[in-house]
Coordinates of C-alpha atoms and ligand atoms in Angstrom, one line a residue:
M14 CA -199.2 5.7 -103.2
T15 CA -196.5 7.6 -104.8
D16 CA -194.2 6.2 -107.1
S17 CA -191.6 6.2 -104.6
D18 CA -193.5 3.5 -102.8
A19 CA -193.5 1.3 -105.3
D20 CA -190.9 -1.3 -105.3
S21 CA -188.5 -0.4 -107.6
D22 CA -187.3 -3.4 -109.1
A23 CA -190.4 -4.4 -109.9
T24 CA -191.5 -4.4 -113.8
F25 CA -194.6 -4.6 -115.6
L26 CA -195.5 -5.9 -118.9
L27 CA -198.0 -3.8 -121.0
Y28 CA -200.0 -5.6 -123.8
G29 CA -201.6 -4.0 -126.5
A30 CA -199.3 -0.9 -126.2
Y31 CA -200.2 0.4 -129.5
G32 CA -203.6 0.8 -129.1
Y33 CA -205.6 4.0 -128.7
T34 CA -205.9 3.4 -125.2
G35 CA -202.8 1.3 -124.9
R36 CA -200.7 4.3 -126.2
L37 CA -201.9 6.7 -123.7
V38 CA -201.1 4.2 -120.5
A39 CA -197.5 3.6 -122.2
E40 CA -196.9 7.7 -122.4
A41 CA -198.2 8.2 -118.7
A42 CA -196.4 5.2 -117.6
A43 CA -193.2 6.9 -119.2
E44 CA -193.9 10.1 -117.8
R45 CA -193.7 8.8 -114.4
G46 CA -190.7 6.9 -114.8
L47 CA -192.5 3.3 -114.5
E48 CA -190.5 1.9 -117.4
P49 CA -193.2 -0.8 -118.2
I50 CA -191.8 -3.4 -121.4
L51 CA -194.4 -2.7 -124.3
A52 CA -195.9 -5.5 -126.0
G53 CA -198.3 -6.6 -128.6
R54 CA -198.5 -9.0 -131.7
D55 CA -197.8 -6.6 -134.5
S56 CA -193.7 -6.0 -134.7
E57 CA -193.7 -2.7 -136.6
R58 CA -196.4 -0.9 -134.5
V59 CA -194.8 -2.0 -130.8
S60 CA -191.3 -0.8 -132.1
A61 CA -192.6 2.3 -133.1
V62 CA -194.2 3.1 -129.6
A63 CA -191.0 2.1 -128.0
S64 CA -188.5 3.7 -129.6
D65 CA -190.9 7.1 -129.0
L66 CA -190.8 6.5 -125.4
D67 CA -187.1 5.1 -125.2
L68 CA -188.8 2.1 -123.8
P69 CA -188.3 -1.6 -124.0
S70 CA -190.2 -4.0 -126.2
R71 CA -191.5 -7.6 -127.2
T72 CA -193.6 -8.8 -129.7
F73 CA -195.7 -12.1 -129.5
D74 CA -199.3 -13.5 -130.0
V75 CA -200.8 -13.6 -127.1
R76 CA -201.3 -17.7 -127.1
E77 CA -197.5 -17.5 -126.9
A78 CA -197.5 -15.3 -123.9
A79 CA -196.2 -17.8 -121.5
A80 CA -192.5 -17.5 -122.4
F81 CA -192.6 -13.7 -122.7
V82 CA -194.5 -12.7 -118.8
D83 CA -192.0 -15.0 -116.9
D84 CA -189.7 -12.6 -116.0
V85 CA -191.8 -9.6 -115.2
D86 CA -193.8 -8.9 -111.9
A87 CA -197.2 -8.3 -113.4
V88 CA -199.0 -7.7 -116.8
L89 CA -201.3 -5.0 -117.7
N90 CA -203.3 -6.2 -120.7
C91 CA -204.9 -3.4 -122.9
A92 CA -205.6 -5.6 -125.9
G93 CA -209.3 -5.5 -126.2
P94 CA -212.1 -7.2 -126.9
F95 CA -211.0 -9.2 -123.9
E96 CA -213.1 -11.8 -125.1
K97 CA -210.3 -12.8 -127.3
T98 CA -207.2 -12.0 -125.4
A99 CA -207.9 -12.4 -121.5
D100 CA -208.2 -16.3 -121.1
P101 CA -204.8 -17.0 -122.9
M102 CA -203.3 -14.2 -121.1
V103 CA -204.5 -15.4 -117.8
D104 CA -203.4 -18.9 -118.0
A105 CA -200.1 -17.8 -119.2
C106 CA -200.0 -15.3 -115.7
I107 CA -201.1 -18.1 -113.3
R108 CA -198.5 -20.7 -114.9
E109 CA -195.5 -18.3 -114.6
G110 CA -196.4 -16.7 -111.3
T111 CA -197.3 -13.4 -112.9
H112 CA -200.2 -10.8 -111.8
Y113 CA -202.5 -10.0 -114.4
L114 CA -204.4 -6.7 -114.8
D115 CA -206.5 -5.4 -117.6
I116 CA -208.9 -3.0 -118.6
T117 CA -211.9 -5.1 -119.6
G118 CA -215.6 -3.7 -119.3
E119 CA -217.1 -7.4 -120.8
L120 CA -219.6 -9.4 -118.2
S121 CA -218.5 -12.4 -119.5
V122 CA -214.8 -11.7 -119.2
F123 CA -215.0 -11.3 -115.5
E124 CA -217.2 -14.1 -114.8
R125 CA -214.8 -16.3 -116.6
I126 CA -211.7 -14.6 -114.7
K127 CA -213.6 -15.3 -111.2
R128 CA -213.7 -19.2 -111.8
R129 CA -209.7 -18.9 -111.6
D130 CA -209.5 -17.6 -108.2
A131 CA -208.2 -20.6 -106.2
E132 CA -205.9 -21.5 -109.0
A133 CA -204.3 -18.0 -109.1
D134 CA -204.3 -17.8 -104.9
D135 CA -202.3 -21.5 -105.2
A136 CA -200.0 -19.6 -107.6
G137 CA -199.6 -16.5 -105.3
V138 CA -200.9 -14.6 -108.4
T139 CA -203.5 -11.5 -107.9
L140 CA -206.3 -11.8 -111.0
L141 CA -207.6 -8.2 -111.3
P142 CA -209.7 -7.4 -114.2
G143 CA -211.3 -4.1 -114.8
V144 CA -209.1 -1.5 -113.8
G145 CA -210.2 1.4 -116.4
F146 CA -213.6 3.6 -116.0
D147 CA -215.1 0.2 -116.2
V148 CA -215.1 -0.5 -113.4
V149 CA -213.1 1.2 -110.6
P150 CA -215.4 4.3 -110.1
T151 CA -218.5 1.9 -109.9
D152 CA -217.0 -0.8 -108.0
C153 CA -215.8 1.7 -105.5
L154 CA -219.3 3.3 -105.1
A155 CA -220.8 0.2 -104.8
A156 CA -218.4 -0.7 -102.0
H157 CA -219.0 2.7 -100.3
L158 CA -222.8 2.3 -100.6
K159 CA -222.3 -1.1 -98.6
R160 CA -220.3 0.6 -96.2
R161 CA -223.1 3.2 -95.6
L162 CA -225.8 0.1 -95.6
P163 CA -224.4 -2.9 -94.4
A164 CA -228.0 -4.8 -94.5
A165 CA -228.2 -3.5 -98.3
T166 CA -230.1 -6.2 -100.4
H167 CA -230.6 -4.1 -103.7
L168 CA -227.8 -2.3 -105.6
A169 CA -228.5 0.1 -108.3
L170 CA -225.7 1.8 -110.4
G171 CA -225.7 4.2 -112.9
L172 CA -223.1 6.2 -115.0
D173 CA -223.3 8.9 -117.8
A174 CA -219.9 8.9 -119.8
A175 CA -221.3 11.0 -122.7
G176 CA -218.6 11.6 -125.0
T177 CA -216.5 10.1 -128.4
I178 CA -215.3 6.4 -127.8
S179 CA -212.5 4.5 -129.6
K180 CA -212.2 2.2 -132.3
G181 CA -211.4 -0.4 -129.6
T182 CA -214.3 0.0 -127.4
T183 CA -216.8 0.7 -130.3
K184 CA -216.1 -3.0 -131.5
T185 CA -216.0 -4.6 -128.1
V186 CA -219.6 -3.3 -127.9
L187 CA -220.3 -4.1 -131.1
S188 CA -218.8 -7.5 -130.5
G189 CA -221.6 -8.1 -127.7
I190 CA -224.5 -6.3 -129.3
G191 CA -226.4 -9.4 -130.0
D192 CA -225.8 -11.0 -126.6
G193 CA -228.5 -9.0 -125.0
G194 CA -228.6 -7.5 -121.3
A195 CA -228.0 -8.8 -117.9
V196 CA -229.3 -8.2 -114.4
R197 CA -228.1 -10.0 -110.9
E198 CA -231.1 -11.2 -109.0
N199 CA -231.1 -13.3 -105.7
G200 CA -227.3 -13.8 -106.4
D201 CA -227.7 -15.2 -109.8
L202 CA -227.1 -13.8 -113.2
R203 CA -230.2 -13.1 -115.4
W204 CA -230.2 -12.4 -119.2
V205 CA -232.7 -9.9 -120.0
P206 CA -233.1 -7.3 -123.2
V207 CA -230.6 -4.5 -123.1
G208 CA -232.3 -1.6 -122.0
H209 CA -235.4 -4.1 -120.3
K210 CA -236.1 -1.1 -117.4
T211 CA -235.5 2.7 -117.6
R212 CA -235.4 4.8 -114.9
A213 CA -234.8 9.0 -114.3
I214 CA -231.7 9.3 -112.7
D215 CA -230.5 12.5 -111.0
F216 CA -226.6 12.3 -111.9
G217 CA -225.7 15.5 -110.3
E218 CA -227.2 17.8 -113.2
G219 CA -230.9 17.1 -113.4
L220 CA -232.8 13.9 -113.9
K221 CA -231.8 12.0 -117.4
R222 CA -233.5 8.8 -118.6
A223 CA -231.0 6.0 -118.2
V224 CA -231.7 2.4 -119.4
T225 CA -230.1 -0.9 -117.9
I226 CA -227.2 -2.5 -119.5
P227 CA -225.1 -5.3 -119.1
W228 CA -222.2 -3.7 -117.5
G229 CA -219.5 -5.7 -115.5
D230 CA -220.8 -4.6 -111.9
V231 CA -223.3 -7.0 -112.5
S232 CA -220.7 -9.3 -112.0
T233 CA -217.9 -7.4 -109.8
A234 CA -220.3 -5.6 -107.8
H235 CA -221.6 -8.6 -106.4
V236 CA -218.1 -9.9 -105.7
T237 CA -217.5 -6.7 -103.9
T238 CA -220.4 -6.4 -101.6
G239 CA -222.2 -9.5 -101.8
I240 CA -226.0 -7.8 -102.4
P241 CA -228.0 -10.1 -104.2
N242 CA -229.5 -8.0 -106.4
I243 CA -227.9 -5.7 -108.8
E244 CA -228.6 -3.2 -112.0
V245 CA -226.5 -1.0 -113.9
Y246 CA -228.0 1.8 -115.8
A247 CA -226.7 4.0 -118.3
A248 CA -227.8 7.6 -119.0
M249 CA -229.2 7.4 -123.1
P250 CA -230.5 10.1 -125.4
P251 CA -233.8 8.9 -127.1
A252 CA -231.8 8.1 -130.6
G253 CA -229.7 5.8 -128.3
R254 CA -232.6 4.2 -126.7
R255 CA -234.3 3.6 -129.8
L256 CA -231.0 1.7 -131.5
L257 CA -231.1 -0.6 -128.4
G258 CA -235.0 -1.2 -129.2
A259 CA -233.6 -2.1 -132.7
A260 CA -230.8 -4.3 -131.3
N261 CA -232.8 -6.3 -129.5
Y262 CA -235.2 -6.8 -132.0
L263 CA -232.6 -8.0 -134.5
G264 CA -231.1 -10.1 -131.7
G265 CA -228.8 -13.0 -132.9
L266 CA -228.5 -11.0 -136.3
L267 CA -226.2 -8.8 -135.1
S268 CA -223.9 -11.3 -133.8
A269 CA -223.7 -13.0 -137.0
A270 CA -219.9 -13.4 -138.5
P271 CA -220.7 -11.5 -142.0
V272 CA -222.8 -8.6 -140.0
Q273 CA -220.0 -8.0 -137.5
A274 CA -217.4 -7.9 -140.0
V275 CA -219.4 -4.9 -142.1
L276 CA -219.7 -3.2 -138.7
H277 CA -216.1 -3.5 -137.6
R278 CA -214.9 -2.5 -141.0
L279 CA -217.1 0.8 -140.9
V280 CA -215.6 1.2 -137.3
D281 CA -212.3 1.0 -138.7
R282 CA -213.2 3.7 -141.3
Y283 CA -215.1 6.1 -139.4
V284 CA -214.4 6.1 -135.5
E285 CA -211.7 7.9 -134.0
G286 CA -210.7 8.1 -130.3
P287 CA -211.4 11.1 -128.0
D288 CA -209.0 13.6 -128.7
E289 CA -206.6 15.5 -126.4
R290 CA -208.9 18.3 -125.5
T291 CA -212.2 16.1 -124.8
R292 CA -209.9 14.1 -122.6
R293 CA -208.9 17.2 -120.8
E294 CA -212.8 18.7 -120.7
G295 CA -214.3 16.0 -120.3
Y296 CA -215.8 14.3 -117.2
G297 CA -217.9 11.1 -116.1
L298 CA -220.3 10.8 -114.0
V299 CA -221.4 7.9 -111.5
W300 CA -224.5 7.2 -109.3
G301 CA -225.6 4.6 -107.0
E302 CA -228.4 3.7 -104.7
A303 CA -228.6 0.6 -102.0
R304 CA -231.8 -0.3 -100.3
S305 CA -232.6 -2.7 -97.5
P306 CA -236.0 -3.3 -96.4
G307 CA -235.7 -0.6 -93.7
G308 CA -233.2 1.8 -95.3
R309 CA -232.2 3.6 -98.7
V310 CA -228.7 5.4 -99.1
V311 CA -227.5 7.2 -102.4
S312 CA -224.2 8.5 -103.4
R313 CA -222.8 10.1 -106.6
L314 CA -219.1 10.5 -107.8
R315 CA -217.7 12.7 -110.6
T316 CA -214.6 11.5 -112.4
P317 CA -212.2 12.7 -115.4
E318 CA -213.1 11.8 -118.7
T319 CA -213.4 7.8 -119.1
Y320 CA -210.0 7.7 -121.3
R321 CA -207.9 9.7 -118.8
L322 CA -209.5 7.8 -115.8
T323 CA -208.5 4.9 -117.2
V324 CA -204.9 5.6 -117.9
E325 CA -204.9 7.0 -114.1
T326 CA -206.8 4.1 -112.2
S327 CA -204.8 1.4 -114.3
L328 CA -201.4 2.8 -113.5
L329 CA -202.6 3.2 -109.8
C330 CA -203.6 -0.2 -109.7
V331 CA -200.2 -1.7 -111.2
E332 CA -198.1 0.2 -109.1
K333 CA -200.3 -0.8 -105.8
T334 CA -200.0 -4.6 -107.0
L335 CA -196.2 -4.4 -107.8
S336 CA -195.7 -3.0 -104.1
G337 CA -197.3 -6.3 -102.8
D338 CA -200.7 -4.2 -101.6
A339 CA -203.0 -6.3 -103.6
P340 CA -204.3 -9.6 -102.3
T341 CA -203.8 -13.1 -104.1
G342 CA -206.6 -14.8 -106.2
Y343 CA -209.6 -13.2 -107.8
Q344 CA -210.0 -9.4 -107.1
T345 CA -212.3 -6.5 -107.8
P346 CA -210.6 -2.9 -107.5
A347 CA -212.5 -2.2 -104.5
S348 CA -211.8 -5.7 -103.0
A349 CA -208.3 -5.4 -103.2
F350 CA -207.8 -1.7 -102.4
G351 CA -210.9 -0.5 -101.1
P352 CA -214.0 1.6 -101.5
D353 CA -211.5 5.0 -101.6
L354 CA -209.2 3.9 -104.2
I355 CA -211.1 6.1 -106.6
L356 CA -210.4 9.1 -104.1
E357 CA -206.9 9.1 -105.0
V358 CA -207.4 9.8 -108.6
P359 CA -206.8 13.8 -109.0
G360 CA -210.1 15.4 -110.1
T361 CA -212.7 13.0 -108.3
E362 CA -215.5 14.1 -105.9
R363 CA -217.7 11.7 -104.1
V364 CA -220.9 12.9 -102.5
D365 CA -223.2 11.0 -100.2
I366 CA -227.1 12.3 -100.4
D367 CA -229.8 12.0 -97.7
G368 CA -233.4 13.1 -99.2
D369 CA -232.5 16.4 -101.2
E370 CA -229.4 16.8 -99.1
V371 CA -225.6 16.5 -100.0
V372 CA -224.6 15.2 -96.3
E373 CA -221.1 14.4 -96.9
R374 CA -218.3 15.6 -99.9
V375 CA -215.2 14.3 -100.2
S376 CA -212.6 15.0 -103.0
G377 CA -209.7 13.5 -104.3
P378 CA -206.2 15.6 -105.5
E379 CA -207.0 18.8 -107.6
L380 CA -206.6 18.4 -111.4
E381 CA -204.8 21.2 -112.8
E382 CA -207.4 22.1 -115.6
T383 CA -210.9 22.6 -115.2
T384 CA -213.5 20.7 -116.8
G385 CA -216.7 21.1 -118.8
R386 CA -219.0 19.7 -121.1
G387 CA -222.3 20.3 -123.2
G388 CA -225.6 19.2 -122.1
G389 CA -227.6 16.3 -123.8
D390 CA -231.1 15.9 -124.7
Y391 CA -232.4 13.6 -122.3
Ligands
NAP19 N1 -212.1 -0.5 -118.8 C1 -212.4 0.7 -119.5 O1 -212.7 1.7 -118.9 C2 -211.9 0.8 -121.0 C3 -211.2 2.1 -121.3 C4 -210.9 2.0 -122.5 C5 -210.9 0.8 -123.6 N2 -211.3 -0.2 -122.8 C6 -211.0 -1.4 -123.6 O2 -209.8 -1.6 -123.9 C7 -210.1 -2.4 -125.5 C8 -209.0 -1.3 -126.2 O3 -209.2 -0.2 -126.4 P1 -208.7 0.8 -127.5 O4 -209.7 1.8 -127.6 O5 -207.3 0.7 -126.9 O6 -208.9 0.0 -129.0 P2 -207.8 0.0 -130.1 O7 -207.2 1.3 -130.3 O8 -208.5 -0.9 -131.2 O9 -206.7 -1.3 -129.7 C9 -206.7 -2.4 -129.4 C10 -205.5 -2.9 -129.2 O10 -205.7 -4.6 -128.7 C11 -205.0 -5.3 -129.7 N3 -205.8 -6.4 -130.0 C12 -206.9 -6.9 -130.4 N4 -207.2 -8.1 -130.4 C13 -206.1 -8.7 -130.3 C14 -205.7 -9.9 -130.1 N5 -206.3 -11.1 -130.7 N6 -204.1 -10.4 -129.8 C15 -203.2 -9.3 -129.5 N7 -203.5 -8.1 -129.8 C16 -204.9 -7.6 -130.0 C17 -204.8 -4.7 -130.9 O11 -203.8 -4.7 -131.9 P3 -204.3 -5.2 -133.2 O12 -204.1 -3.8 -134.0 O13 -202.8 -5.9 -134.0 O14 -205.1 -6.0 -133.4 C18 -204.7 -3.1 -130.6 O15 -203.6 -2.8 -129.9 C19 -211.3 -2.3 -125.8 O16 -211.7 -3.6 -125.5 C20 -212.0 -1.5 -125.0 O17 -213.4 -1.4 -124.8 C21 -211.6 -0.5 -121.7

């Protein structure tokens, strides 16, 4: 879709607009002439971004959202951890008849929003969480694999997105670190230790060790594909695998409030989001395999760097929702817009593999810059 296809009167509110990712989204939206209302809970910080970008702004606590989202068509929530912000914002959106989108990757948040499906449908509202790197590429790849092998009973997804991560993402990961991992078995969620399985995966650059993680797709890919057995893997160097082992050993201790407070203070002090060059030069790799009793198919995706992709996919999903393309009720990116949504993003490429042979290669629009990234120790 192009900007000109969007309903020109439709408006959206961007909550969390002064966070690392929210600000990138706000800047890109302004460049495209989308004119979102920028919002967040700190009036000084919201006003500063709004004045830099010459956009309107609102300050409110998420628990008071209903009074501030009643005159917009959609909300894009970039304020995470979403464990704290998604429920009150979803409540407000359903009550006021406003579409809800966010960039969560948190499994428990997807599971909770999914339960609001009927309520949202009755209100004529779309609930579309996960419109960032989590989970747009993996969700589209899952839907594509289901299209290639309709009888699939097992789905494995993997991602290799090495690079710097922001304060907010680090805090979100730390908040959930004591909760363990999850897979889907026979249609049900099963809680397991993080990294309970390892596997060597070829993301397109040779084999890398990857471990299971409780990624949002354990929830969303089941909705999108109906495949009853789902595992998600992340490529991880040996140091990361040792850290996960330690996290499993420490278990609930890491969830304790005083430990979390110390960890969050360390993040505030030492973690910075990726710089402009990293966002421009990095890239993400996604791998997927579907199996049935008689078949196996493998496909891969290459995407722009994760934060850059998040900006692109979140705005693309907002634009499509504002133009009335999204069904109402609970949706995943691919249930709303189909498996090829990801190929609308510049710099993406999808390959289908049969044995060792690439049998099909499809690319999205071209990116202007070339991409490159150093290898790792896997
Ligand atoms: N789906 C994806 O691929 C993807 C990509 C990027 C980021 N994310 C997720 O998006 C979230 C934000 O990441 P970030 O890098 O932008 O982090 P960040 O720079 O720390 O920004 C977080 C933003 O959320 C706001 N916020 C946090 N808790 C809030 C609450 N209870 N009420 C209202 N506002 C609240 C913060 O406001 P205050 O400063 O006032 O607390 C800030 O504006 C993280 O959860 C991250 O994991 C997902």
